[in-house]
């Protein structure tokens, strides 16, 4: 898929959906990349902890690509899915789409990333995902 082109949102429910606000901007007035990374990590953790049936921590950001900028007022949708599971780890693929403010007729894929989470026990030690 060419991320430059407007697309349709995936049919399934997003893992998270939220607006980009003026408090999330960088010095140029566009949305700060660290804010987007934070939302991606949260969305990934939701799916990973659901799969692990408990607590997870992020161990690695394997890849992260900002295809297009996000602007104030855009409605952000994060779609996270399990890419693979190991013994204690779960790798999650996250795609982020922006519906542009105010018309919301144009939807752009702005970011995609893969992150790895580790299922941990009460002592923060790795535990098998399928326990
Ligand atoms: C995550 C953590 C518990 C792992 O502990 P550890 O003793 O290093 O565990 P291991 O070496 O046995 O690795 C655990 C799993 O993570 C995987 N892993 C470790 N480092 C990795 C990396 N850089 N990339 C991908 N996977 C990695 C291992 O392959 C293993 O997966 P598997 O069991 O499915 O084969 C520990 O490193 C930690 O607490 N890190 C800090 C986490 C954190 O604070 N995150 C930010 C806030 S959530």
mmCIF file of N, CA and C and ligand atoms in Angstrom:
data_model
loop_
_atom_site.group_PDB
_atom_site.id
_atom_site.type_symbol
_atom_site.label_atom_id
_atom_site.label_comp_id
_atom_site.label_asym_id
_atom_site.label_seq_id
_atom_site.Cartn_x
_atom_site.Cartn_y
_atom_site.Cartn_z
ATOM 1 N N UNK A 1 0.836 -1.202 0.000
ATOM 2 C CA UNK A 1 0.000 0.000 0.000
ATOM 3 C C UNK A 1 0.869 1.248 0.000
ATOM 4 N N UNK A 2 0.476 2.242 -0.778
ATOM 5 C CA UNK A 2 1.197 3.513 -0.781
ATOM 6 C C UNK A 2 0.634 4.396 0.333
ATOM 7 N N UNK A 3 1.432 4.685 1.394
ATOM 8 C CA UNK A 3 0.907 5.446 2.521
ATOM 9 C C UNK A 3 0.586 6.892 2.178
ATOM 10 N N UNK A 4 1.006 7.362 0.984
ATOM 11 C CA UNK A 4 0.705 8.736 0.582
ATOM 12 C C UNK A 4 -0.777 8.890 0.212
ATOM 13 N N UNK A 5 -1.414 7.800 -0.168
ATOM 14 C CA UNK A 5 -2.770 7.867 -0.690
ATOM 15 C C UNK A 5 -3.802 7.814 0.435
ATOM 16 N N UNK A 6 -4.900 8.604 0.307
ATOM 17 C CA UNK A 6 -6.004 8.437 1.246
ATOM 18 C C UNK A 6 -6.524 7.006 1.176
ATOM 19 N N UNK A 7 -6.890 6.452 2.310
ATOM 20 C CA UNK A 7 -7.346 5.059 2.374
ATOM 21 C C UNK A 7 -8.632 4.990 3.194
ATOM 22 N N UNK A 8 -9.220 3.805 3.182
ATOM 23 C CA UNK A 8 -10.381 3.539 4.026
ATOM 24 C C UNK A 8 -9.858 2.954 5.333
ATOM 25 N N UNK A 9 -10.506 3.291 6.450
ATOM 26 C CA UNK A 9 -10.097 2.675 7.717
ATOM 27 C C UNK A 9 -10.368 1.180 7.658
ATOM 28 N N UNK A 10 -9.528 0.357 8.327
ATOM 29 C CA UNK A 10 -9.824 -1.080 8.388
ATOM 30 C C UNK A 10 -11.221 -1.320 8.957
ATOM 31 N N UNK A 11 -11.808 -2.457 8.602
ATOM 32 C CA UNK A 11 -13.180 -2.754 9.026
ATOM 33 C C UNK A 11 -13.303 -3.024 10.523
ATOM 34 N N UNK A 12 -12.242 -3.611 11.106
ATOM 35 C CA UNK A 12 -12.361 -3.955 12.530
ATOM 36 C C UNK A 12 -12.309 -2.714 13.423
ATOM 37 N N UNK A 13 -12.687 -2.895 14.685
ATOM 38 C CA UNK A 13 -12.623 -1.806 15.655
ATOM 39 C C UNK A 13 -11.168 -1.456 15.936
ATOM 40 N N UNK A 14 -10.837 -0.159 16.065
ATOM 41 C CA UNK A 14 -9.460 0.185 16.430
ATOM 42 C C UNK A 14 -9.179 -0.209 17.887
ATOM 43 N N UNK A 15 -7.917 -0.449 18.172
ATOM 44 C CA UNK A 15 -7.518 -0.715 19.559
ATOM 45 C C UNK A 15 -7.686 0.555 20.386
ATOM 46 N N UNK A 16 -7.379 1.691 19.791
ATOM 47 C CA UNK A 16 -7.519 2.993 20.472
ATOM 48 C C UNK A 16 -7.889 4.045 19.441
ATOM 49 N N UNK A 17 -8.682 5.014 19.872
ATOM 50 C CA UNK A 17 -8.982 6.147 18.988
ATOM 51 C C UNK A 17 -8.977 7.408 19.844
ATOM 52 N N UNK A 18 -8.291 8.440 19.386
ATOM 53 C CA UNK A 18 -8.237 9.679 20.172
ATOM 54 C C UNK A 18 -7.855 10.857 19.285
ATOM 55 N N UNK A 19 -8.229 12.092 19.726
ATOM 56 C CA UNK A 19 -7.877 13.271 18.933
ATOM 57 C C UNK A 19 -6.470 13.756 19.279
ATOM 58 N N UNK A 20 -5.777 14.333 18.300
ATOM 59 C CA UNK A 20 -4.481 14.972 18.543
ATOM 60 C C UNK A 20 -4.755 16.422 18.956
ATOM 61 N N UNK A 21 -4.218 16.818 20.103
ATOM 62 C CA UNK A 21 -4.579 18.116 20.685
ATOM 63 C C UNK A 21 -3.411 19.116 20.619
ATOM 64 N N UNK A 22 -3.706 20.397 20.796
ATOM 65 C CA UNK A 22 -2.640 21.418 20.735
ATOM 66 C C UNK A 22 -1.523 21.166 21.748
ATOM 67 N N UNK A 23 -1.835 20.539 22.872
ATOM 68 C CA UNK A 23 -0.803 20.269 23.890
ATOM 69 C C UNK A 23 0.172 19.177 23.443
ATOM 70 N N UNK A 24 -0.119 18.511 22.319
ATOM 71 C CA UNK A 24 0.734 17.402 21.852
ATOM 72 C C UNK A 24 1.673 17.836 20.722
ATOM 73 N N UNK A 25 1.828 19.149 20.525
ATOM 74 C CA UNK A 25 2.597 19.619 19.356
ATOM 75 C C UNK A 25 4.089 19.790 19.655
ATOM 76 N N UNK A 26 4.867 19.803 18.570
ATOM 77 C CA UNK A 26 6.292 20.148 18.653
ATOM 78 C C UNK A 26 6.447 21.647 18.364
ATOM 79 N N UNK A 27 7.709 22.090 18.268
ATOM 80 C CA UNK A 27 7.964 23.526 18.094
ATOM 81 C C UNK A 27 7.413 24.061 16.774
ATOM 82 N N UNK A 28 7.191 23.179 15.790
ATOM 83 C CA UNK A 28 6.653 23.631 14.494
ATOM 84 C C UNK A 28 5.142 23.671 14.469
ATOM 85 N N UNK A 29 4.516 23.193 15.532
ATOM 86 C CA UNK A 29 3.057 23.226 15.570
ATOM 87 C C UNK A 29 2.393 21.960 15.068
ATOM 88 N N UNK A 30 3.190 20.988 14.602
ATOM 89 C CA UNK A 30 2.620 19.690 14.226
ATOM 90 C C UNK A 30 2.733 18.746 15.436
ATOM 91 N N UNK A 31 2.112 17.577 15.310
ATOM 92 C CA UNK A 31 2.090 16.675 16.467
ATOM 93 C C UNK A 31 3.469 16.048 16.677
ATOM 94 N N UNK A 32 3.900 16.069 17.910
ATOM 95 C CA UNK A 32 5.201 15.581 18.360
ATOM 96 C C UNK A 32 5.297 14.060 18.138
ATOM 97 N N UNK A 33 6.399 13.624 17.493
ATOM 98 C CA UNK A 33 6.546 12.193 17.216
ATOM 99 C C UNK A 33 6.527 11.339 18.471
ATOM 100 N N UNK A 34 7.043 11.880 19.567
ATOM 101 C CA UNK A 34 7.059 11.122 20.827
ATOM 102 C C UNK A 34 5.654 10.855 21.346
ATOM 103 N N UNK A 35 4.731 11.766 21.058
ATOM 104 C CA UNK A 35 3.339 11.543 21.467
ATOM 105 C C UNK A 35 2.767 10.359 20.685
ATOM 106 N N UNK A 36 3.062 10.316 19.387
ATOM 107 C CA UNK A 36 2.564 9.207 18.560
ATOM 108 C C UNK A 36 3.190 7.891 19.035
ATOM 109 N N UNK A 37 4.482 7.926 19.349
ATOM 110 C CA UNK A 37 5.149 6.703 19.827
ATOM 111 C C UNK A 37 4.498 6.205 21.118
ATOM 112 N N UNK A 38 4.137 7.137 21.966
ATOM 113 C CA UNK A 38 3.491 6.775 23.227
ATOM 114 C C UNK A 38 2.138 6.087 22.976
ATOM 115 N N UNK A 39 1.361 6.627 22.030
ATOM 116 C CA UNK A 39 0.053 6.015 21.734
ATOM 117 C C UNK A 39 0.244 4.625 21.132
ATOM 118 N N UNK A 40 1.264 4.483 20.277
ATOM 119 C CA UNK A 40 1.552 3.184 19.652
ATOM 120 C C UNK A 40 1.926 2.162 20.741
ATOM 121 N N UNK A 41 2.748 2.589 21.685
ATOM 122 C CA UNK A 41 3.160 1.687 22.768
ATOM 123 C C UNK A 41 1.949 1.275 23.608
ATOM 124 N N UNK A 42 1.062 2.230 23.890
ATOM 125 C CA UNK A 42 -0.141 1.914 24.668
ATOM 126 C C UNK A 42 -1.037 0.925 23.918
ATOM 127 N N UNK A 43 -1.241 1.170 22.636
ATOM 128 C CA UNK A 43 -2.103 0.281 21.846
ATOM 129 C C UNK A 43 -1.494 -1.118 21.777
ATOM 130 N N UNK A 44 -0.178 -1.181 21.564
ATOM 131 C CA UNK A 44 0.491 -2.485 21.520
ATOM 132 C C UNK A 44 0.369 -3.215 22.846
ATOM 133 N N UNK A 45 0.513 -2.471 23.935
ATOM 134 C CA UNK A 45 0.448 -3.090 25.269
ATOM 135 C C UNK A 45 -0.952 -3.631 25.569
ATOM 136 N N UNK A 46 -1.980 -2.956 25.065
ATOM 137 C CA UNK A 46 -3.355 -3.440 25.275
ATOM 138 C C UNK A 46 -3.508 -4.835 24.674
ATOM 139 N N UNK A 47 -3.048 -4.968 23.425
ATOM 140 C CA UNK A 47 -3.210 -6.255 22.731
ATOM 141 C C UNK A 47 -2.281 -7.313 23.323
ATOM 142 N N UNK A 48 -1.054 -6.908 23.678
ATOM 143 C CA UNK A 48 -0.100 -7.866 24.253
ATOM 144 C C UNK A 48 -0.585 -8.374 25.609
ATOM 145 N N UNK A 49 -1.103 -7.492 26.441
ATOM 146 C CA UNK A 49 -1.526 -7.941 27.775
ATOM 147 C C UNK A 49 -2.795 -8.779 27.688
ATOM 148 N N UNK A 50 -3.621 -8.494 26.674
ATOM 149 C CA UNK A 50 -4.803 -9.341 26.437
ATOM 150 C C UNK A 50 -4.338 -10.755 26.057
ATOM 151 N N UNK A 51 -3.336 -10.815 25.164
ATOM 152 C CA UNK A 51 -2.813 -12.121 24.721
ATOM 153 C C UNK A 51 -2.108 -12.857 25.870
ATOM 154 N N UNK A 52 -1.378 -12.089 26.697
ATOM 155 C CA UNK A 52 -0.617 -12.684 27.804
ATOM 156 C C UNK A 52 -1.501 -12.942 29.028
ATOM 157 N N UNK A 53 -2.726 -12.446 28.977
ATOM 158 C CA UNK A 53 -3.659 -12.536 30.109
ATOM 159 C C UNK A 53 -3.009 -11.997 31.384
ATOM 160 N N UNK A 54 -2.376 -10.860 31.278
ATOM 161 C CA UNK A 54 -1.759 -10.252 32.457
ATOM 162 C C UNK A 54 -0.747 -9.200 32.066
ATOM 163 N N UNK A 55 0.075 -8.887 33.026
ATOM 164 C CA UNK A 55 1.012 -7.774 32.897
ATOM 165 C C UNK A 55 2.082 -8.029 31.825
ATOM 166 N N UNK A 56 2.409 -6.984 31.079
ATOM 167 C CA UNK A 56 3.505 -7.047 30.100
ATOM 168 C C UNK A 56 4.349 -5.782 30.243
ATOM 169 N N UNK A 57 5.611 -5.886 29.797
ATOM 170 C CA UNK A 57 6.449 -4.682 29.671
ATOM 171 C C UNK A 57 6.989 -4.636 28.243
ATOM 172 N N UNK A 58 7.271 -3.442 27.795
ATOM 173 C CA UNK A 58 7.863 -3.278 26.455
ATOM 174 C C UNK A 58 9.348 -3.564 26.558
ATOM 175 N N UNK A 59 9.847 -4.495 25.745
ATOM 176 C CA UNK A 59 11.286 -4.766 25.770
ATOM 177 C C UNK A 59 11.983 -4.138 24.565
ATOM 178 N N UNK A 60 11.287 -3.986 23.441
ATOM 179 C CA UNK A 60 11.960 -3.442 22.261
ATOM 180 C C UNK A 60 10.972 -2.788 21.295
ATOM 181 N N UNK A 61 11.448 -1.724 20.671
ATOM 182 C CA UNK A 61 10.764 -1.149 19.500
ATOM 183 C C UNK A 61 11.595 -1.619 18.312
ATOM 184 N N UNK A 62 11.058 -2.559 17.563
ATOM 185 C CA UNK A 62 11.829 -3.192 16.479
ATOM 186 C C UNK A 62 11.882 -2.324 15.229
ATOM 187 N N UNK A 63 10.784 -1.679 14.943
ATOM 188 C CA UNK A 63 10.758 -0.774 13.783
ATOM 189 C C UNK A 63 9.688 0.277 14.038
ATOM 190 N N UNK A 64 9.924 1.437 13.451
ATOM 191 C CA UNK A 64 8.962 2.537 13.646
ATOM 192 C C UNK A 64 9.112 3.466 12.460
ATOM 193 N N UNK A 65 8.026 3.661 11.754
ATOM 194 C CA UNK A 65 8.093 4.531 10.577
ATOM 195 C C UNK A 65 6.976 5.563 10.609
ATOM 196 N N UNK A 66 7.375 6.828 10.512
ATOM 197 C CA UNK A 66 6.400 7.920 10.388
ATOM 198 C C UNK A 66 6.238 8.189 8.893
ATOM 199 N N UNK A 67 5.100 7.777 8.332
ATOM 200 C CA UNK A 67 4.893 7.975 6.889
ATOM 201 C C UNK A 67 4.491 9.411 6.577
ATOM 202 N N UNK A 68 3.599 9.952 7.412
ATOM 203 C CA UNK A 68 3.055 11.283 7.153
ATOM 204 C C UNK A 68 2.862 12.009 8.487
ATOM 205 N N UNK A 69 2.868 13.357 8.478
ATOM 206 C CA UNK A 69 2.672 14.089 9.735
ATOM 207 C C UNK A 69 1.237 13.977 10.246
ATOM 208 N N UNK A 70 1.106 14.222 11.546
ATOM 209 C CA UNK A 70 -0.211 14.299 12.176
ATOM 210 C C UNK A 70 -0.413 15.754 12.589
ATOM 211 N N UNK A 71 -1.637 16.258 12.364
ATOM 212 C CA UNK A 71 -1.927 17.661 12.661
ATOM 213 C C UNK A 71 -2.906 17.770 13.816
ATOM 214 N N UNK A 72 -2.895 18.936 14.461
ATOM 215 C CA UNK A 72 -3.841 19.197 15.553
ATOM 216 C C UNK A 72 -5.262 18.985 15.050
ATOM 217 N N UNK A 73 -6.047 18.263 15.832
ATOM 218 C CA UNK A 73 -7.443 18.008 15.487
ATOM 219 C C UNK A 73 -7.659 16.712 14.747
ATOM 220 N N UNK A 74 -6.594 16.131 14.180
ATOM 221 C CA UNK A 74 -6.757 14.838 13.502
ATOM 222 C C UNK A 74 -7.304 13.815 14.496
ATOM 223 N N UNK A 75 -8.146 12.939 13.991
ATOM 224 C CA UNK A 75 -8.640 11.837 14.823
ATOM 225 C C UNK A 75 -7.756 10.627 14.520
ATOM 226 N N UNK A 76 -7.069 10.154 15.547
ATOM 227 C CA UNK A 76 -6.070 9.102 15.394
ATOM 228 C C UNK A 76 -6.678 7.753 15.759
ATOM 229 N N UNK A 77 -6.483 6.762 14.886
ATOM 230 C CA UNK A 77 -6.937 5.400 15.181
ATOM 231 C C UNK A 77 -5.732 4.464 15.135
ATOM 232 N N UNK A 78 -5.524 3.708 16.211
ATOM 233 C CA UNK A 78 -4.408 2.755 16.291
ATOM 234 C C UNK A 78 -4.977 1.338 16.210
ATOM 235 N N UNK A 79 -4.425 0.551 15.294
ATOM 236 C CA UNK A 79 -4.840 -0.843 15.117
ATOM 237 C C UNK A 79 -3.653 -1.728 15.465
ATOM 238 N N UNK A 80 -3.768 -2.511 16.519
ATOM 239 C CA UNK A 80 -2.662 -3.361 16.961
ATOM 240 C C UNK A 80 -3.071 -4.820 16.830
ATOM 241 N N UNK A 81 -2.122 -5.662 16.394
ATOM 242 C CA UNK A 81 -2.415 -7.091 16.255
ATOM 243 C C UNK A 81 -1.164 -7.891 16.581
ATOM 244 N N UNK A 82 -1.381 -9.129 17.025
ATOM 245 C CA UNK A 82 -0.258 -9.991 17.365
ATOM 246 C C UNK A 82 0.416 -10.445 16.080
ATOM 247 N N UNK A 83 1.729 -10.219 15.996
ATOM 248 C CA UNK A 83 2.481 -10.674 14.822
ATOM 249 C C UNK A 83 3.076 -12.042 15.093
ATOM 250 N N UNK A 84 3.659 -12.221 16.289
ATOM 251 C CA UNK A 84 4.141 -13.551 16.670
ATOM 252 C C UNK A 84 4.298 -13.629 18.175
ATOM 253 N N UNK A 85 4.275 -14.855 18.662
ATOM 254 C CA UNK A 85 4.523 -15.057 20.096
ATOM 255 C C UNK A 85 5.722 -15.986 20.242
ATOM 256 N N UNK A 86 6.507 -15.746 21.298
ATOM 257 C CA UNK A 86 7.612 -16.628 21.654
ATOM 258 C C UNK A 86 7.258 -17.333 22.950
ATOM 259 N N UNK A 87 8.276 -17.680 23.716
ATOM 260 C CA UNK A 87 8.013 -18.309 25.013
ATOM 261 C C UNK A 87 7.431 -17.291 25.992
ATOM 262 N N UNK A 88 8.167 -16.172 26.175
ATOM 263 C CA UNK A 88 7.664 -15.132 27.092
ATOM 264 C C UNK A 88 7.358 -13.829 26.358
ATOM 265 N N UNK A 89 7.667 -13.763 25.080
ATOM 266 C CA UNK A 89 7.526 -12.489 24.356
ATOM 267 C C UNK A 89 6.369 -12.526 23.352
ATOM 268 N N UNK A 90 5.884 -11.333 23.064
ATOM 269 C CA UNK A 90 4.798 -11.154 22.085
ATOM 270 C C UNK A 90 5.180 -9.961 21.216
ATOM 271 N N UNK A 91 5.226 -10.176 19.920
ATOM 272 C CA UNK A 91 5.543 -9.074 19.006
ATOM 273 C C UNK A 91 4.253 -8.570 18.375
ATOM 274 N N UNK A 92 4.087 -7.265 18.417
ATOM 275 C CA UNK A 92 2.829 -6.632 17.996
ATOM 276 C C UNK A 92 3.099 -5.683 16.830
ATOM 277 N N UNK A 93 2.218 -5.735 15.856
ATOM 278 C CA UNK A 93 2.260 -4.821 14.708
ATOM 279 C C UNK A 93 1.193 -3.752 14.932
ATOM 280 N N UNK A 94 1.594 -2.499 14.808
ATOM 281 C CA UNK A 94 0.645 -1.398 15.044
ATOM 282 C C UNK A 94 0.613 -0.484 13.811
ATOM 283 N N UNK A 95 -0.590 -0.184 13.354
ATOM 284 C CA UNK A 95 -0.783 0.785 12.266
ATOM 285 C C UNK A 95 -1.592 1.955 12.817
ATOM 286 N N UNK A 96 -1.217 3.158 12.395
ATOM 287 C CA UNK A 96 -1.916 4.354 12.870
ATOM 288 C C UNK A 96 -2.466 5.118 11.661
ATOM 289 N N UNK A 97 -3.720 5.480 11.747
ATOM 290 C CA UNK A 97 -4.386 6.252 10.693
ATOM 291 C C UNK A 97 -4.856 7.582 11.277
ATOM 292 N N UNK A 98 -4.858 8.622 10.429
ATOM 293 C CA UNK A 98 -5.362 9.934 10.843
ATOM 294 C C UNK A 98 -6.504 10.338 9.934
ATOM 295 N N UNK A 99 -7.621 10.724 10.545
ATOM 296 C CA UNK A 99 -8.717 11.350 9.800
ATOM 297 C C UNK A 99 -8.541 12.851 9.989
ATOM 298 N N UNK A 100 -8.375 13.561 8.891
ATOM 299 C CA UNK A 100 -7.998 14.966 8.963
ATOM 300 C C UNK A 100 -9.127 15.859 9.453
ATOM 301 N N UNK A 101 -8.791 16.780 10.324
ATOM 302 C CA UNK A 101 -9.724 17.780 10.841
ATOM 303 C C UNK A 101 -9.866 18.905 9.820
ATOM 304 N N UNK A 102 -11.046 19.522 9.625
ATOM 305 C CA UNK A 102 -12.288 19.200 10.311
ATOM 306 C C UNK A 102 -13.198 18.288 9.493
ATOM 307 N N UNK A 103 -12.877 18.078 8.220
ATOM 308 C CA UNK A 103 -13.841 17.380 7.358
ATOM 309 C C UNK A 103 -13.909 15.893 7.672
ATOM 310 N N UNK A 104 -12.769 15.314 8.072
ATOM 311 C CA UNK A 104 -12.658 13.883 8.349
ATOM 312 C C UNK A 104 -13.073 13.018 7.165
ATOM 313 N N UNK A 105 -12.957 13.580 5.954
ATOM 314 C CA UNK A 105 -13.294 12.768 4.779
ATOM 315 C C UNK A 105 -12.059 12.049 4.279
ATOM 316 N N UNK A 106 -10.876 12.578 4.639
ATOM 317 C CA UNK A 106 -9.642 11.994 4.158
ATOM 318 C C UNK A 106 -8.965 11.229 5.291
ATOM 319 N N UNK A 107 -8.600 9.997 5.005
ATOM 320 C CA UNK A 107 -7.956 9.171 6.017
ATOM 321 C C UNK A 107 -6.588 8.749 5.473
ATOM 322 N N UNK A 108 -5.554 8.985 6.262
ATOM 323 C CA UNK A 108 -4.180 8.739 5.819
ATOM 324 C C UNK A 108 -3.517 7.774 6.788
ATOM 325 N N UNK A 109 -2.764 6.817 6.243
ATOM 326 C CA UNK A 109 -1.955 5.968 7.126
ATOM 327 C C UNK A 109 -0.703 6.766 7.487
ATOM 328 N N UNK A 110 -0.537 7.075 8.775
ATOM 329 C CA UNK A 110 0.546 7.970 9.169
ATOM 330 C C UNK A 110 1.755 7.250 9.761
ATOM 331 N N UNK A 111 1.538 6.096 10.361
ATOM 332 C CA UNK A 111 2.624 5.432 11.089
ATOM 333 C C UNK A 111 2.422 3.930 11.081
ATOM 334 N N UNK A 112 3.536 3.183 11.069
ATOM 335 C CA UNK A 112 3.444 1.751 11.390
ATOM 336 C C UNK A 112 4.682 1.346 12.169
ATOM 337 N N UNK A 113 4.514 0.363 13.043
ATOM 338 C CA UNK A 113 5.600 -0.012 13.946
ATOM 339 C C UNK A 113 5.436 -1.454 14.387
ATOM 340 N N UNK A 114 6.557 -2.056 14.787
ATOM 341 C CA UNK A 114 6.464 -3.342 15.493
ATOM 342 C C UNK A 114 7.216 -3.200 16.812
ATOM 343 N N UNK A 115 6.596 -3.737 17.844
ATOM 344 C CA UNK A 115 7.168 -3.669 19.186
ATOM 345 C C UNK A 115 7.085 -5.044 19.828
ATOM 346 N N UNK A 116 8.036 -5.333 20.714
ATOM 347 C CA UNK A 116 8.007 -6.603 21.436
ATOM 348 C C UNK A 116 7.771 -6.348 22.920
ATOM 349 N N UNK A 117 6.850 -7.111 23.466
ATOM 350 C CA UNK A 117 6.490 -7.053 24.891
ATOM 351 C C UNK A 117 6.866 -8.381 25.528
ATOM 352 N N UNK A 118 7.127 -8.342 26.833
ATOM 353 C CA UNK A 118 7.416 -9.568 27.575
ATOM 354 C C UNK A 118 6.380 -9.700 28.697
ATOM 355 N N UNK A 119 5.794 -10.877 28.794
ATOM 356 C CA UNK A 119 4.867 -11.155 29.891
ATOM 357 C C UNK A 119 5.687 -11.294 31.173
ATOM 358 N N UNK A 120 5.269 -10.597 32.210
ATOM 359 C CA UNK A 120 6.027 -10.653 33.471
ATOM 360 C C UNK A 120 5.106 -11.042 34.628
ATOM 361 N N UNK A 121 5.758 -11.622 35.655
ATOM 362 C CA UNK A 121 5.001 -12.022 36.853
ATOM 363 C C UNK A 121 4.999 -10.884 37.880
ATOM 364 N N UNK A 122 4.549 -11.188 39.069
ATOM 365 C CA UNK A 122 4.447 -10.149 40.104
ATOM 366 C C UNK A 122 5.811 -9.594 40.513
ATOM 367 N N UNK A 123 6.868 -10.372 40.231
ATOM 368 C CA UNK A 123 8.233 -9.904 40.559
ATOM 369 C C UNK A 123 8.928 -9.286 39.344
ATOM 370 N N UNK A 124 8.147 -8.993 38.322
ATOM 371 C CA UNK A 124 8.655 -8.379 37.076
ATOM 372 C C UNK A 124 9.627 -9.283 36.332
ATOM 373 N N UNK A 125 9.512 -10.589 36.554
ATOM 374 C CA UNK A 125 10.357 -11.556 35.846
ATOM 375 C C UNK A 125 9.555 -12.148 34.692
ATOM 376 N N UNK A 126 10.252 -12.482 33.578
ATOM 377 C CA UNK A 126 9.518 -13.051 32.447
ATOM 378 C C UNK A 126 8.776 -14.316 32.833
ATOM 379 N N UNK A 127 7.584 -14.472 32.299
ATOM 380 C CA UNK A 127 6.786 -15.693 32.520
ATOM 381 C C UNK A 127 6.269 -16.171 31.165
ATOM 382 N N UNK A 128 6.056 -17.471 31.017
ATOM 383 C CA UNK A 128 5.570 -17.976 29.722
ATOM 384 C C UNK A 128 4.225 -17.345 29.342
ATOM 385 N N UNK A 129 4.119 -16.990 28.098
ATOM 386 C CA UNK A 129 2.882 -16.368 27.599
ATOM 387 C C UNK A 129 1.712 -17.331 27.733
ATOM 388 N N UNK A 130 1.958 -18.617 27.500
ATOM 389 C CA UNK A 130 0.862 -19.579 27.488
ATOM 390 C C UNK A 130 0.639 -20.275 28.814
ATOM 391 N N UNK A 131 1.184 -19.713 29.882
ATOM 392 C CA UNK A 131 1.032 -20.349 31.183
ATOM 393 C C UNK A 131 -0.431 -20.381 31.584
HETATM 394 C C1 LIG B 1 11.734 -7.251 29.690
HETATM 395 C C2 LIG B 1 12.590 -7.894 30.781
HETATM 396 C C3 LIG B 1 11.692 -8.338 31.931
HETATM 397 C C4 LIG B 1 13.257 -9.114 30.155
HETATM 398 O O1 LIG B 1 14.054 -9.692 31.138
HETATM 399 P P1 LIG B 1 15.301 -10.630 30.705
HETATM 400 O O2 LIG B 1 15.819 -11.257 31.930
HETATM 401 O O3 LIG B 1 16.204 -9.810 29.853
HETATM 402 O O4 LIG B 1 14.580 -11.740 29.858
HETATM 403 P P2 LIG B 1 15.101 -12.652 28.674
HETATM 404 O O5 LIG B 1 16.482 -12.372 28.225
HETATM 405 O O6 LIG B 1 14.771 -14.058 29.120
HETATM 406 O O7 LIG B 1 14.125 -12.257 27.462
HETATM 407 C C5 LIG B 1 12.717 -12.420 27.584
HETATM 408 C C6 LIG B 1 12.121 -12.441 26.194
HETATM 409 O O8 LIG B 1 12.317 -11.158 25.611
HETATM 410 C C7 LIG B 1 12.953 -11.315 24.346
HETATM 411 N N1 LIG B 1 13.822 -10.165 24.140
HETATM 412 C C8 LIG B 1 14.761 -9.686 24.977
HETATM 413 N N2 LIG B 1 15.347 -8.606 24.442
HETATM 414 C C9 LIG B 1 14.748 -8.411 23.229
HETATM 415 C C10 LIG B 1 14.937 -7.464 22.192
HETATM 416 N N3 LIG B 1 15.852 -6.482 22.272
HETATM 417 N N4 LIG B 1 14.143 -7.539 21.111
HETATM 418 C C11 LIG B 1 13.212 -8.520 20.988
HETATM 419 N N5 LIG B 1 12.999 -9.462 21.954
HETATM 420 C C12 LIG B 1 13.775 -9.394 23.051
HETATM 421 C C13 LIG B 1 13.733 -12.596 24.444
HETATM 422 O O9 LIG B 1 14.010 -13.147 23.164
HETATM 423 C C14 LIG B 1 12.768 -13.453 25.246
HETATM 424 O O10 LIG B 1 11.725 -13.889 24.386
HETATM 425 P P3 LIG B 1 11.156 -15.435 24.401
HETATM 426 O O11 LIG B 1 11.012 -15.844 25.839
HETATM 427 O O12 LIG B 1 9.835 -15.346 23.733
HETATM 428 O O13 LIG B 1 12.153 -16.255 23.680
HETATM 429 C C15 LIG B 1 13.688 -6.903 31.305
HETATM 430 O O14 LIG B 1 14.636 -6.697 30.269
HETATM 431 C C16 LIG B 1 13.087 -5.587 31.730
HETATM 432 O O15 LIG B 1 12.474 -5.483 32.790
HETATM 433 N N6 LIG B 1 13.283 -4.524 30.907
HETATM 434 C C17 LIG B 1 12.706 -3.228 31.203
HETATM 435 C C18 LIG B 1 11.257 -3.143 30.689
HETATM 436 C C19 LIG B 1 10.712 -1.745 30.800
HETATM 437 O O16 LIG B 1 10.918 -1.067 31.791
HETATM 438 N N7 LIG B 1 10.007 -1.292 29.740
HETATM 439 C C20 LIG B 1 9.524 0.053 29.639
HETATM 440 C C21 LIG B 1 8.246 0.309 30.369
HETATM 441 S S1 LIG B 1 6.966 -0.884 30.064
#
